[in-house]
PDB file of C-alpha atoms in Angstrom:
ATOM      1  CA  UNK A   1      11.678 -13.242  28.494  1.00 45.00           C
ATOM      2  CA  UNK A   2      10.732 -14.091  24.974  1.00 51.00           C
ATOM      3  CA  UNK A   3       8.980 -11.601  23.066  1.00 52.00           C
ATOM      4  CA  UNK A   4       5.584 -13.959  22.364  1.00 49.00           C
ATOM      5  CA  UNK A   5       5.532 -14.497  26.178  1.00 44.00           C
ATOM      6  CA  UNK A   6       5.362 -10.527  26.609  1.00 47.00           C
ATOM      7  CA  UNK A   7       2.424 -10.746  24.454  1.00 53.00           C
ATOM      8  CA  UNK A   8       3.470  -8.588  21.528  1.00 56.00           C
ATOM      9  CA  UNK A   9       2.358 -11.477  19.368  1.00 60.00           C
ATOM     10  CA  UNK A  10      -1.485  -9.602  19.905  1.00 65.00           C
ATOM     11  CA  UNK A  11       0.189  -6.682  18.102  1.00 78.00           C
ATOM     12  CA  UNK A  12       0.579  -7.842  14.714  1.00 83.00           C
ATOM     13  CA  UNK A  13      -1.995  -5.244  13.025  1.00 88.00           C
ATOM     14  CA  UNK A  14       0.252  -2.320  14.114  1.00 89.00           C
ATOM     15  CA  UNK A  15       3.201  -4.013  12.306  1.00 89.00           C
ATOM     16  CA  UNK A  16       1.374  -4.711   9.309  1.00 91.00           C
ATOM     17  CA  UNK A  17      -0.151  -1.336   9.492  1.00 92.00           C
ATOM     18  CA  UNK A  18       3.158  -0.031   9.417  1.00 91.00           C
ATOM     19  CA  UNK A  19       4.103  -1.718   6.635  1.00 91.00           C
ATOM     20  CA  UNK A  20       0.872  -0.529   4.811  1.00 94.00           C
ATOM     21  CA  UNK A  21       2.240   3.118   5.659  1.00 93.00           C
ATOM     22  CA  UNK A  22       5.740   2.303   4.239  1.00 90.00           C
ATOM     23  CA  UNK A  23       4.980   0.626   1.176  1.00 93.00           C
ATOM     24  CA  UNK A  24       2.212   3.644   0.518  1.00 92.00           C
ATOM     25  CA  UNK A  25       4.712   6.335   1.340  1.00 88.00           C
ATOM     26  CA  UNK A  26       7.661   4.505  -1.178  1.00 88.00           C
ATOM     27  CA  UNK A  27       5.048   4.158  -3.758  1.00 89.00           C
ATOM     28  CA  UNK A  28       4.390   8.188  -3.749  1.00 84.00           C
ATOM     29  CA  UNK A  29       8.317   8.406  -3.661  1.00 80.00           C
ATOM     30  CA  UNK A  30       9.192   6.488  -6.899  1.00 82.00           C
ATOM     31  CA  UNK A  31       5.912   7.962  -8.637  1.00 81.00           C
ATOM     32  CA  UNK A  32       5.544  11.485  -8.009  1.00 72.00           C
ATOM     33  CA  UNK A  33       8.903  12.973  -7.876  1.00 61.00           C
ATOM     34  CA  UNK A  34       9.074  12.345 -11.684  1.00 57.00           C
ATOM     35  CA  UNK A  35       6.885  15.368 -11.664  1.00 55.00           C
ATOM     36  CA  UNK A  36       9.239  18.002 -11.386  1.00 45.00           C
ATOM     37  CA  UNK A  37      12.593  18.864  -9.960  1.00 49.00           C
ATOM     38  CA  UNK A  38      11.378  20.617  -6.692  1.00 60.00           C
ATOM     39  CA  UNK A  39       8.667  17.699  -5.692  1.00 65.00           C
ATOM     40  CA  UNK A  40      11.453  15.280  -6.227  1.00 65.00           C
ATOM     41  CA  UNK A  41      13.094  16.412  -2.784  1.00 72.00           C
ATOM     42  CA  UNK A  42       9.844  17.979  -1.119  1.00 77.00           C
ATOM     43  CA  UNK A  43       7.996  14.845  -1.387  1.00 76.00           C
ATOM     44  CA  UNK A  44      10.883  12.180  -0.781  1.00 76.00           C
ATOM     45  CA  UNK A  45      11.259  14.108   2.442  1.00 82.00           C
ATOM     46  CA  UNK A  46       7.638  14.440   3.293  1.00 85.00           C
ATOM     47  CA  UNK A  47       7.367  10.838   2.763  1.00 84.00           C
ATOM     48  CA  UNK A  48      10.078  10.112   4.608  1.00 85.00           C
ATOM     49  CA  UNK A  49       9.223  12.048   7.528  1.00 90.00           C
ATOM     50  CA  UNK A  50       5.647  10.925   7.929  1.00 92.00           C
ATOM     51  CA  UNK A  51       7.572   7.175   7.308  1.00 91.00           C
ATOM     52  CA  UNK A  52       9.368   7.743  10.088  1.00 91.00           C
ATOM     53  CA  UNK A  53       6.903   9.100  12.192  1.00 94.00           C
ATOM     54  CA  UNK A  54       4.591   6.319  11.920  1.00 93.00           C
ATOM     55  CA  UNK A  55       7.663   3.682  12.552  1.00 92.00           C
ATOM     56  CA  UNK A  56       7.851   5.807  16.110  1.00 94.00           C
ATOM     57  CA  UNK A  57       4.109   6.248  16.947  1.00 94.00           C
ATOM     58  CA  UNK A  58       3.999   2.135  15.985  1.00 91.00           C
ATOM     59  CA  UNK A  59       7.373   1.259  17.589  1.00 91.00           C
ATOM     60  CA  UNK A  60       6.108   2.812  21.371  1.00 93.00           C
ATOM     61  CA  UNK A  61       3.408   0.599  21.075  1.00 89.00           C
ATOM     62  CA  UNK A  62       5.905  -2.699  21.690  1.00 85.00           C
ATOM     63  CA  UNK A  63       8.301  -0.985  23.865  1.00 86.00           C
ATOM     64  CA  UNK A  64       9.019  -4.380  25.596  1.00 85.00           C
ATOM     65  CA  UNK A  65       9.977  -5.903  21.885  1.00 83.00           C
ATOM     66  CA  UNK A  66      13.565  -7.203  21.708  1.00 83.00           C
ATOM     67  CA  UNK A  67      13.538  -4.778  18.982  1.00 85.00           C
ATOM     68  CA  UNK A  68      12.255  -1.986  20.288  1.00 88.00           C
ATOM     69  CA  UNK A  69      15.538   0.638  20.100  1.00 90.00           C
ATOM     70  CA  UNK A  70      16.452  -0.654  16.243  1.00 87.00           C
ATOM     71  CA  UNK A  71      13.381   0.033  15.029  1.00 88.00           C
ATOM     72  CA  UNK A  72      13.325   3.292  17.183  1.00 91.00           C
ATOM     73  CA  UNK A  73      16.312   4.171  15.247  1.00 90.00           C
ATOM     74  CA  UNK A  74      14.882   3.504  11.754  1.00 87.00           C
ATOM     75  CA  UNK A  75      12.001   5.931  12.366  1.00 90.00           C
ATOM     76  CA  UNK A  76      14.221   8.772  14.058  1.00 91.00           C
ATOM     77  CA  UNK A  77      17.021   8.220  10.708  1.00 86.00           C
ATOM     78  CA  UNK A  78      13.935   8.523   7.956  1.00 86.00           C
ATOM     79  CA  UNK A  79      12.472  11.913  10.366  1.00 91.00           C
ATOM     80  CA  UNK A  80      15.490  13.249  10.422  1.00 87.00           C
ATOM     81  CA  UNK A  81      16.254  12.575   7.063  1.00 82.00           C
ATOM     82  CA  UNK A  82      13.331  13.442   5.639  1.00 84.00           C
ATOM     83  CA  UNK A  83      13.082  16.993   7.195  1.00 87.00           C
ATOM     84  CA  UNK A  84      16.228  17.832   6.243  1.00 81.00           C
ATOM     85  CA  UNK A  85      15.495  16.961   2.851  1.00 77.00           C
ATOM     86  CA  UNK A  86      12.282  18.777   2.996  1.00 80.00           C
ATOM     87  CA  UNK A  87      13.448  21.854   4.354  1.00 81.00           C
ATOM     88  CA  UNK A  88      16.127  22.233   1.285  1.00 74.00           C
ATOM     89  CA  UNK A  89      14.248  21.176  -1.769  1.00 67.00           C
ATOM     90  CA  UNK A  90      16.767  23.294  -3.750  1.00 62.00           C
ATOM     91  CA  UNK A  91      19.961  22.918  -2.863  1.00 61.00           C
ATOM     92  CA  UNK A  92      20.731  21.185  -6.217  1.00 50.00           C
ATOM     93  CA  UNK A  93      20.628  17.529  -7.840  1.00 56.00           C
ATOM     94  CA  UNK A  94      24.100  16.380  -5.805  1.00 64.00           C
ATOM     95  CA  UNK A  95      23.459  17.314  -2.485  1.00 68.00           C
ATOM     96  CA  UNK A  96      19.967  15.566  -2.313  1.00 70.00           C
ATOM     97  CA  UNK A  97      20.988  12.748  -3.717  1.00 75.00           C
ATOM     98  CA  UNK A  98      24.219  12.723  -1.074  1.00 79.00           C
ATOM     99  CA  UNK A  99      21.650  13.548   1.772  1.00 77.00           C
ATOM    100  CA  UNK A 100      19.464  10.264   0.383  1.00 79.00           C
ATOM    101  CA  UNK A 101      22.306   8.230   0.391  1.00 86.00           C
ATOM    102  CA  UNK A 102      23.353   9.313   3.595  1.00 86.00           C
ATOM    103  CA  UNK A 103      20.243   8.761   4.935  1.00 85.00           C
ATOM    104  CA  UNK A 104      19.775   5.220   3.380  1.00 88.00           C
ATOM    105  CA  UNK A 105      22.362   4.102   4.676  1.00 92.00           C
ATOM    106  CA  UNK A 106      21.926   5.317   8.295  1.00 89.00           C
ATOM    107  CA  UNK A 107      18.468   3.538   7.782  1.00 89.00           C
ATOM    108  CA  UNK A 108      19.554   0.322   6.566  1.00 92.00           C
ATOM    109  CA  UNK A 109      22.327  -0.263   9.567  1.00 93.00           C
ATOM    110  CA  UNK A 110      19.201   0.611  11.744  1.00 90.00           C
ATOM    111  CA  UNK A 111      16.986  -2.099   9.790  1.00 91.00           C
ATOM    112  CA  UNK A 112      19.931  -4.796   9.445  1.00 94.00           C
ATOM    113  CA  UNK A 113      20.418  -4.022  13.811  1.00 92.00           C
ATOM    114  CA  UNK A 114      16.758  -4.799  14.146  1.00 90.00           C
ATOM    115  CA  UNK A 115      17.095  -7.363  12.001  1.00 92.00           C
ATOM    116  CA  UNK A 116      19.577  -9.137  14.261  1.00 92.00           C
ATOM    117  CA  UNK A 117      18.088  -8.051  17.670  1.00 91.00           C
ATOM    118  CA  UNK A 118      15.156  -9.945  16.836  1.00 87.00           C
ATOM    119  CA  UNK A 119      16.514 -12.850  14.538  1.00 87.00           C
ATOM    120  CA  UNK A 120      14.747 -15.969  15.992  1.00 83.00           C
ATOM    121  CA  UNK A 121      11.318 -14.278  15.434  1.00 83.00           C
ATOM    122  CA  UNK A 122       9.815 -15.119  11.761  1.00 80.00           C
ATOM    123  CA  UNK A 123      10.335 -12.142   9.460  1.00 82.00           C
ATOM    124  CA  UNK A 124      13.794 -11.092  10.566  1.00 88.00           C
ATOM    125  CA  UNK A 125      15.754 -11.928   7.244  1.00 92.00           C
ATOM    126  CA  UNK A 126      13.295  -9.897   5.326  1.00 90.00           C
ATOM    127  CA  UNK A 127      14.235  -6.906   7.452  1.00 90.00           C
ATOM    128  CA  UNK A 128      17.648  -7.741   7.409  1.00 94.00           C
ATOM    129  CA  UNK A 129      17.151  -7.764   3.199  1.00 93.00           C
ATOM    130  CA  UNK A 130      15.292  -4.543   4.010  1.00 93.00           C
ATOM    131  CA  UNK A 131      18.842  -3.029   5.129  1.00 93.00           C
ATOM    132  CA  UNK A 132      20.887  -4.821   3.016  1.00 95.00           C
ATOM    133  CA  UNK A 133      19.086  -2.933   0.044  1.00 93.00           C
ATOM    134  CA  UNK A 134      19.362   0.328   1.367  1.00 91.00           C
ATOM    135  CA  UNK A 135      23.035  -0.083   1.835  1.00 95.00           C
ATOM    136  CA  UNK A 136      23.018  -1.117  -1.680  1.00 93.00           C
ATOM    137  CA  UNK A 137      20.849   1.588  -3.367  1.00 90.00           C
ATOM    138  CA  UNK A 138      23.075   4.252  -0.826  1.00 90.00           C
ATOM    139  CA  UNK A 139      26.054   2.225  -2.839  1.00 90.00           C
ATOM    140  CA  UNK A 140      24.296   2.971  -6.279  1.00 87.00           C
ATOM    141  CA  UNK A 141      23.804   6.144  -5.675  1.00 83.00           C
ATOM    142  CA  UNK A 142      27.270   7.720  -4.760  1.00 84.00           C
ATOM    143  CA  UNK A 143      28.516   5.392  -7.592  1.00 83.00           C
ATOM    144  CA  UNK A 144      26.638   6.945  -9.744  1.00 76.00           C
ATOM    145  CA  UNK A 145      26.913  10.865  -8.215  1.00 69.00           C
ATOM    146  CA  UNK A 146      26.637  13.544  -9.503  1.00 61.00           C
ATOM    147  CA  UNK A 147      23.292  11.864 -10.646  1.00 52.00           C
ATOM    148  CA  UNK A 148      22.145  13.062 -14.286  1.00 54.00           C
ATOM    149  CA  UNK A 149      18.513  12.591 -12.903  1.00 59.00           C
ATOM    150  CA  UNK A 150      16.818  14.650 -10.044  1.00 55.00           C
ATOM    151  CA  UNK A 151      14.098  12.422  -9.640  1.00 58.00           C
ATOM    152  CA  UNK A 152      16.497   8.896  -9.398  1.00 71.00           C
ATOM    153  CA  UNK A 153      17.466   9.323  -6.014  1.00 75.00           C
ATOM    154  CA  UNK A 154      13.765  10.078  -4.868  1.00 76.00           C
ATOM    155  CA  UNK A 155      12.458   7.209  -6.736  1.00 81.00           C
ATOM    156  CA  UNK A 156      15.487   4.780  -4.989  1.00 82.00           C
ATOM    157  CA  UNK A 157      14.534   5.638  -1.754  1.00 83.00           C
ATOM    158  CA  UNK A 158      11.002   5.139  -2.349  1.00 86.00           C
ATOM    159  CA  UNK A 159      11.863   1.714  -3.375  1.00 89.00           C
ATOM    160  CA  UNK A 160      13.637   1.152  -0.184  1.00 89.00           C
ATOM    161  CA  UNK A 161      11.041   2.313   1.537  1.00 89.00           C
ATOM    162  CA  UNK A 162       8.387  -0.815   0.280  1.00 93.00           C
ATOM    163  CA  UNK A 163      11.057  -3.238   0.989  1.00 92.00           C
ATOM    164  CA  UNK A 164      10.895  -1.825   4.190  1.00 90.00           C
ATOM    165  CA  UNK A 165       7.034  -2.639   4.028  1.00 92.00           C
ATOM    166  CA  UNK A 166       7.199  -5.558   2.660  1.00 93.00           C
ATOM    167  CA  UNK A 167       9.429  -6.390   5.902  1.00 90.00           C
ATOM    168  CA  UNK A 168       7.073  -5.113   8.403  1.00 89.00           C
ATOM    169  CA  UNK A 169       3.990  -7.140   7.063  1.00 93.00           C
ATOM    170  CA  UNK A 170       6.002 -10.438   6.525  1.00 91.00           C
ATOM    171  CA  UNK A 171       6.865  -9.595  10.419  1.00 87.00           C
ATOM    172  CA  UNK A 172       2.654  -8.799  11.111  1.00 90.00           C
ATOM    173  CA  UNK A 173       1.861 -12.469   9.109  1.00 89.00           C
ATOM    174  CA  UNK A 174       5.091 -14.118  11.666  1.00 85.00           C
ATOM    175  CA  UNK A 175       3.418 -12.739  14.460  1.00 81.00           C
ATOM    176  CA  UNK A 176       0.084 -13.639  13.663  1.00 83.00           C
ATOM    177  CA  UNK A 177       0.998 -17.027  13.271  1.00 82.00           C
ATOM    178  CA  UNK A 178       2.731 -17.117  16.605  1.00 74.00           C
ATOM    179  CA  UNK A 179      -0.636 -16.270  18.095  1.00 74.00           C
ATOM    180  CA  UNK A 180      -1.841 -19.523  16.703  1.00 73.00           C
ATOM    181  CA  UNK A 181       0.742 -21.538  17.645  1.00 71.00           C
ATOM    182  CA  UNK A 182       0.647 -23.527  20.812  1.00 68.00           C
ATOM    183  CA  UNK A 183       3.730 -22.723  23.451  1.00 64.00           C
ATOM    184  CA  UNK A 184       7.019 -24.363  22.979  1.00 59.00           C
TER     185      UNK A 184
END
């Protein structure tokens, strides 16, 4: 059964909430770990963790969505991430930025899975570019290791994170528009 027909077309607010959440949560990544060393990795993984958190909270509210696990599995990679960054904010400039890269990239082959589970729904390249760029700033960053910067890979990932965002409320407007669409 299509996913409109299940009526998770009604639930486009919790996606674009979502997104809201993402995009707010990269935007305190990229500006205040420039602060100092330690809030670089305390707040990318607070903001990753409460990021992921809300992508499960919102994700159990379409369990019957096509892409219900994928999305399930971009919220449990940024918790787990993110704690484990949290929990170490001093375990030195290379290993967070190896932990964020390993992280991004876990999260962006969840985001390009989703991407595919639910590619005839409106939105699904954007979450697909979502992944792609996490790969990529993952990429970037072991290219570039050890990083010279602390506050880089913090500020990376927080950038990933409103892609993400941007995704999710480009999915909220798709679905939205569904609603107002008659039935095929």
């Amino acid at each position: 059964m299509h996913d409109d027909q299940l009526g998770l077309d009604t639930r486009w607010v919790g996606f674009l909430l979502l997104g809201i959440v993402l995009m707010i949560c990269g935007g305190a990544a990229v500006w205040l770990p420039s602060k100092s060393t330690v809030a670089t990795s305390t707040v990318l993984g607070a903001v990753l963790a409460i990021a992921g958190a809300v992508t499960i909270v919102q994700t159990f509210q379409v369990k019957e969505w096509a892409g219900f696990v994928w999305q399930l599995l971009c919220g449990a990679a940024e918790v787990v991430g993110g704690l484990l960054i949290w929990l170490n904010p001093i375990k030195g400039a290379a290993a967070i930025t190896l932990l964020v890269a390993i992280v991004l990239v876990a999260q962006g082959l969840a985001q390009l899975g989703l991407a595919f589970k639910i590619r005839p729904q409106r939105g699904w390249g954007w979450l697909g570019l979502a992944g792609l760029a996490c790969i990529a700033i993952s990429a970037m960053l072991v290219l570039r290791f050890p990083f010279p910067n602390v506050s880089a890979p913090g500020a990376m990932a927080g950038v990933a994170l409103i892609l993400a965002g941007i995704a999710y409320m480009i999915l909220a407007v798709g679905r939205l528009k569904a609603r107002s669409e008659p039935p095929s």
